[in-house]
Short mmCIF file of C-alpha atoms in Angstrom, two decimals:
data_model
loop_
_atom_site.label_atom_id
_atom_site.label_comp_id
_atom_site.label_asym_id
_atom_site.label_seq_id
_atom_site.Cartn_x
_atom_site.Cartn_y
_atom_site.Cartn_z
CA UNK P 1 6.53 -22.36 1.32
CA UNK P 2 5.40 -19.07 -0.03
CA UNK P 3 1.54 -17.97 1.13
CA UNK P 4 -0.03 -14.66 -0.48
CA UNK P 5 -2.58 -12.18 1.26
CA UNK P 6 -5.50 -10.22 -0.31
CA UNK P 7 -5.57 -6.82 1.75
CA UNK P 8 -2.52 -6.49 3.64
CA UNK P 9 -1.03 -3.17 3.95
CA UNK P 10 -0.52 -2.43 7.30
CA UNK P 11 2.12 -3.45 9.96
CA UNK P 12 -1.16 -4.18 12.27
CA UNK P 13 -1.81 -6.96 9.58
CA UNK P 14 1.31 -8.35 9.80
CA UNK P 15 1.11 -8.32 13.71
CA UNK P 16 -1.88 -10.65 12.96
CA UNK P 17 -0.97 -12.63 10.32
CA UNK P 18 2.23 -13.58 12.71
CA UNK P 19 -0.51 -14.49 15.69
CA UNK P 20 -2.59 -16.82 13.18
CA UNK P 21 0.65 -19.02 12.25
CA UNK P 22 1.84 -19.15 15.89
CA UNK P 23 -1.89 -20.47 16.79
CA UNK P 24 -1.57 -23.38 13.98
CA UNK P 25 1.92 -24.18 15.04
CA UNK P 26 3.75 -22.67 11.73
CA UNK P 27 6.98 -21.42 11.35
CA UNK P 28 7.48 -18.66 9.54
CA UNK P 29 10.89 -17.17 8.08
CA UNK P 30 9.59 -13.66 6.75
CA UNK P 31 6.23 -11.87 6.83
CA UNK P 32 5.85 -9.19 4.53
CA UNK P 33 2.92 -6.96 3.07
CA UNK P 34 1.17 -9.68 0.77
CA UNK P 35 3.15 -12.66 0.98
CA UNK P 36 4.25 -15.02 3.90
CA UNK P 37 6.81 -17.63 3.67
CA UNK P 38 7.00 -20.74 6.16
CA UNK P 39 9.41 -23.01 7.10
CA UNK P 40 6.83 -26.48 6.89
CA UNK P 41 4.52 -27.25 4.45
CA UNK P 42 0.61 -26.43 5.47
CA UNK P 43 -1.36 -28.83 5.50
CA UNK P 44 -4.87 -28.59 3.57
CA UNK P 45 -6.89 -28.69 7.09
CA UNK P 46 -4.31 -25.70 8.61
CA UNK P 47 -4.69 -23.93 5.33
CA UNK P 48 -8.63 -23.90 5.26
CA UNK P 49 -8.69 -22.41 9.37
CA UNK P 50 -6.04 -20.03 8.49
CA UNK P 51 -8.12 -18.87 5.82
CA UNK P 52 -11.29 -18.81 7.53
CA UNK P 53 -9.35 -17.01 10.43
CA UNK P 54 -7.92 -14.46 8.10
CA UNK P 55 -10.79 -13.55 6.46
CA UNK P 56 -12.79 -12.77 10.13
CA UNK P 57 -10.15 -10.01 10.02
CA UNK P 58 -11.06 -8.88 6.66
CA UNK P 59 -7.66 -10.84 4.93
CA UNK P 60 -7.98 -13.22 2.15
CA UNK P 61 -5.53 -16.19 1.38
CA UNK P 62 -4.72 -15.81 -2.24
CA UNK P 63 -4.83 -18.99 -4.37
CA UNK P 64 -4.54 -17.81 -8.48
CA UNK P 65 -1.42 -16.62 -9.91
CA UNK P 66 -3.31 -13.39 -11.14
CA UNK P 67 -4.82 -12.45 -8.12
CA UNK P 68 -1.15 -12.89 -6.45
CA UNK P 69 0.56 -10.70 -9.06
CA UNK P 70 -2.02 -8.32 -8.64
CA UNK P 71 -1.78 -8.17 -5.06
CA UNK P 72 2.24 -7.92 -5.42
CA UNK P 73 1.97 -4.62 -7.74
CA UNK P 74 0.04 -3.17 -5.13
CA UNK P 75 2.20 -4.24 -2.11
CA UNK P 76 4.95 -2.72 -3.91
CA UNK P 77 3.42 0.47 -4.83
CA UNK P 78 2.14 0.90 -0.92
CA UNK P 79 5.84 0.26 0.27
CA UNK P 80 6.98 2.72 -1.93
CA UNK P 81 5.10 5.53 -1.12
CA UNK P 82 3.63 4.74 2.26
CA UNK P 83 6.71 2.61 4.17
CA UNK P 84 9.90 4.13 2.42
CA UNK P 85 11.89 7.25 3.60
CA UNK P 86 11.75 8.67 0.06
CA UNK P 87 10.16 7.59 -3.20
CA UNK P 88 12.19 5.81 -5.54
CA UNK P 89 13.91 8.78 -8.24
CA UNK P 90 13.41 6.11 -10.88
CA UNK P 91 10.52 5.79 -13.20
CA UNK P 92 8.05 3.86 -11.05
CA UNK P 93 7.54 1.70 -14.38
CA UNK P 94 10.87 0.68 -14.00
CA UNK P 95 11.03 0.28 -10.36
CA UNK P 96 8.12 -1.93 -10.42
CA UNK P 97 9.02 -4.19 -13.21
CA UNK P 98 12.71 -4.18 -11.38
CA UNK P 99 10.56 -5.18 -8.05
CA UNK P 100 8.49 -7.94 -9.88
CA UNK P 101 10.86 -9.12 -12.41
CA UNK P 102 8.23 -8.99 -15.40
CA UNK P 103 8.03 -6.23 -18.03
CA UNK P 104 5.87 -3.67 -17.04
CA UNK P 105 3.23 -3.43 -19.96
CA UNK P 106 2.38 -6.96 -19.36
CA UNK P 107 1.94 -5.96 -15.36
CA UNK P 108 0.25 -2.54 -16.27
CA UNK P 109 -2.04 -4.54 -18.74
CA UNK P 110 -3.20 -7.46 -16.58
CA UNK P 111 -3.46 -4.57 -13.78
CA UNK P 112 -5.77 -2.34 -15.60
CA UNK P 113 -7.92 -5.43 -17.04
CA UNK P 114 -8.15 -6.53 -13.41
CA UNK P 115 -8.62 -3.57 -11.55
CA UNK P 116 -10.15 -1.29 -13.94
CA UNK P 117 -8.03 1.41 -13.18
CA UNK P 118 -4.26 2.34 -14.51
CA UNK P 119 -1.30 1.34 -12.43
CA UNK P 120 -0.60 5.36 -12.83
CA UNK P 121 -3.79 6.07 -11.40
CA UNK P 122 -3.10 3.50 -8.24
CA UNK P 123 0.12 5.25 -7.53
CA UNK P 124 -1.45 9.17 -7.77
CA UNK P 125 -4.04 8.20 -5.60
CA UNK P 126 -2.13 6.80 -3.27
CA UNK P 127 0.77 9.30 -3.11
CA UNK P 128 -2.15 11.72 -2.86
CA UNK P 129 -3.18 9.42 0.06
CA UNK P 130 0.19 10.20 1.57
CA UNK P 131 0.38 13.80 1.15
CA UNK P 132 -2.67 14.05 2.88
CA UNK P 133 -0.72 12.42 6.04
CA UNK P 134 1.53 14.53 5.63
CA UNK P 135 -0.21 17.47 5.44
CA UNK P 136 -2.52 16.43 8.76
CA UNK P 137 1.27 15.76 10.57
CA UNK P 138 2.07 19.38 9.93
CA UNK P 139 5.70 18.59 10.05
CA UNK P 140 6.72 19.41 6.60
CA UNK P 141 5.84 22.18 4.05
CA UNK P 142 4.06 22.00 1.05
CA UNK P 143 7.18 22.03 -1.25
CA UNK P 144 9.19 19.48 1.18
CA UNK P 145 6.01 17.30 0.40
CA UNK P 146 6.32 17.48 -3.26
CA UNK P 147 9.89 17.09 -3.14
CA UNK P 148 9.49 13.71 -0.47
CA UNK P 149 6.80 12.28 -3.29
CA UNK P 150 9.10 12.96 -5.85
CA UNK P 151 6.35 16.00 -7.95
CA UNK P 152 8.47 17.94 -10.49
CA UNK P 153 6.86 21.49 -7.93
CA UNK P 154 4.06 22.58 -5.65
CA UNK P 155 2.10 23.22 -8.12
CA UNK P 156 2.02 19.54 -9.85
CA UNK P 157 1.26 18.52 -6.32
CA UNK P 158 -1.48 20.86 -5.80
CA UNK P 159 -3.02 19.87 -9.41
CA UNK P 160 -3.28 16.78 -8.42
CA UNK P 161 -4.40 16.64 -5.02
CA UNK P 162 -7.37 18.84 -5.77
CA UNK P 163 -8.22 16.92 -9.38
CA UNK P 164 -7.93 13.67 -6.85
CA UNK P 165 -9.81 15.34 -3.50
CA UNK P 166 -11.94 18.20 -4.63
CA UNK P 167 -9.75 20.96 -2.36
CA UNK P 168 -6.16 22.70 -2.50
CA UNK P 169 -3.62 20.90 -0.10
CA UNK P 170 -3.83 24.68 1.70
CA UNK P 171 -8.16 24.15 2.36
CA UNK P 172 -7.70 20.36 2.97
CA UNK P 173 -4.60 21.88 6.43
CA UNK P 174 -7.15 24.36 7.28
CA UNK P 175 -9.67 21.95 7.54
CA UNK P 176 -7.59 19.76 9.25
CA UNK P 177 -6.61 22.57 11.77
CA UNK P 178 -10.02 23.23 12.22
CA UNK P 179 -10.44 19.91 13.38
CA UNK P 180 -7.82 19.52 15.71
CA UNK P 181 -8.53 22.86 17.80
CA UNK P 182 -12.73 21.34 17.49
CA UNK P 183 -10.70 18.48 19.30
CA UNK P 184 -8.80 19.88 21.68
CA UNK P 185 -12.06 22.14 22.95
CA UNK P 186 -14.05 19.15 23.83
#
């Protein structure tokens, strides 16, 4: 049996997720970002606590087929750019609809209606999200960045990040430098 979650994106939600089944005595066969599958059937009782414990954590058991394919597009986008080594060289239209197995303009559509924002949108933010990590992590420069989240140059990058934050990927390091020796002082 297949179970979907509202809001999970980290591996600390999965961690908790797998401690809520083990309390109600469920199996489960795979937990991944958004969806759960068990081996038993829940029962209606098991299904109401795990929602009610799930949602003290700020998770929400997902019940109508919009809300789940919603919650997939997202889960996929997040993996992509957050969880994988490098972001796919594909079109992320493509990869998506590949992911999901439904063309993409009815996704993108149904995503926009719902959300209010573009599925294009989702993903710059959040690959902006991710430079920003990366930036902080000083491990990689500015043009291995771009090249890691798959921008045609630095300078796409840099459009972007300051269009999406305000400052240049070079003020938002200093700042973060800044930060870190403020740190380190106290």
């Amino acid at each position: 049996m297949k179970l979907y979650i509202k809001y999970m994106v980290s591996l600390r939600c999965k961690l908790l997720v797998k401690n809520e089944l083990e309390k109600l005595g469920l199996h489960y066969i795979s937990v991944e970002l958004g969806m759960i599958e068990i081996k038993e059937d829940i029962s209606e009782s098991q299904k109401q606590e795990f929602k009610s414990n799930l949602a003290k954590s700020g998770l929400e058991l997902i019940d109508d087929n919009r809300s789940i394919l919603i919650d997939k597009i997202k889960n996929v986008i997040i993996e992509m750019i957050h969880y994988s080594d490098e972001v796919p060289k594909v079109n992320y239209s493509d990869y998506i609809a590949q992911k999901l197995n439904y063309d993409y303009t009815y996704l993108s559509n149904l995503f926009s209606e719902v959300k209010g924002i573009t599925i294009q949108h989702f993903i710059i933010k959040h690959k902006i999200e991710r430079a920003k990590e990366l930036i902080l992590y000083n491990e990689l420069n500015l043009t291995e960045i771009a090249y890691k989240l798959n921008y045609s140059s630095v300078a796409h990058l840099s459009n972007q990040f300051k269009k999406v934050t305000g400052h240049t990927p070079t003020f938002y390091k200093k700042i973060g430098q800044k930060r870190k020796l403020n740190l380190e002082n106290l």
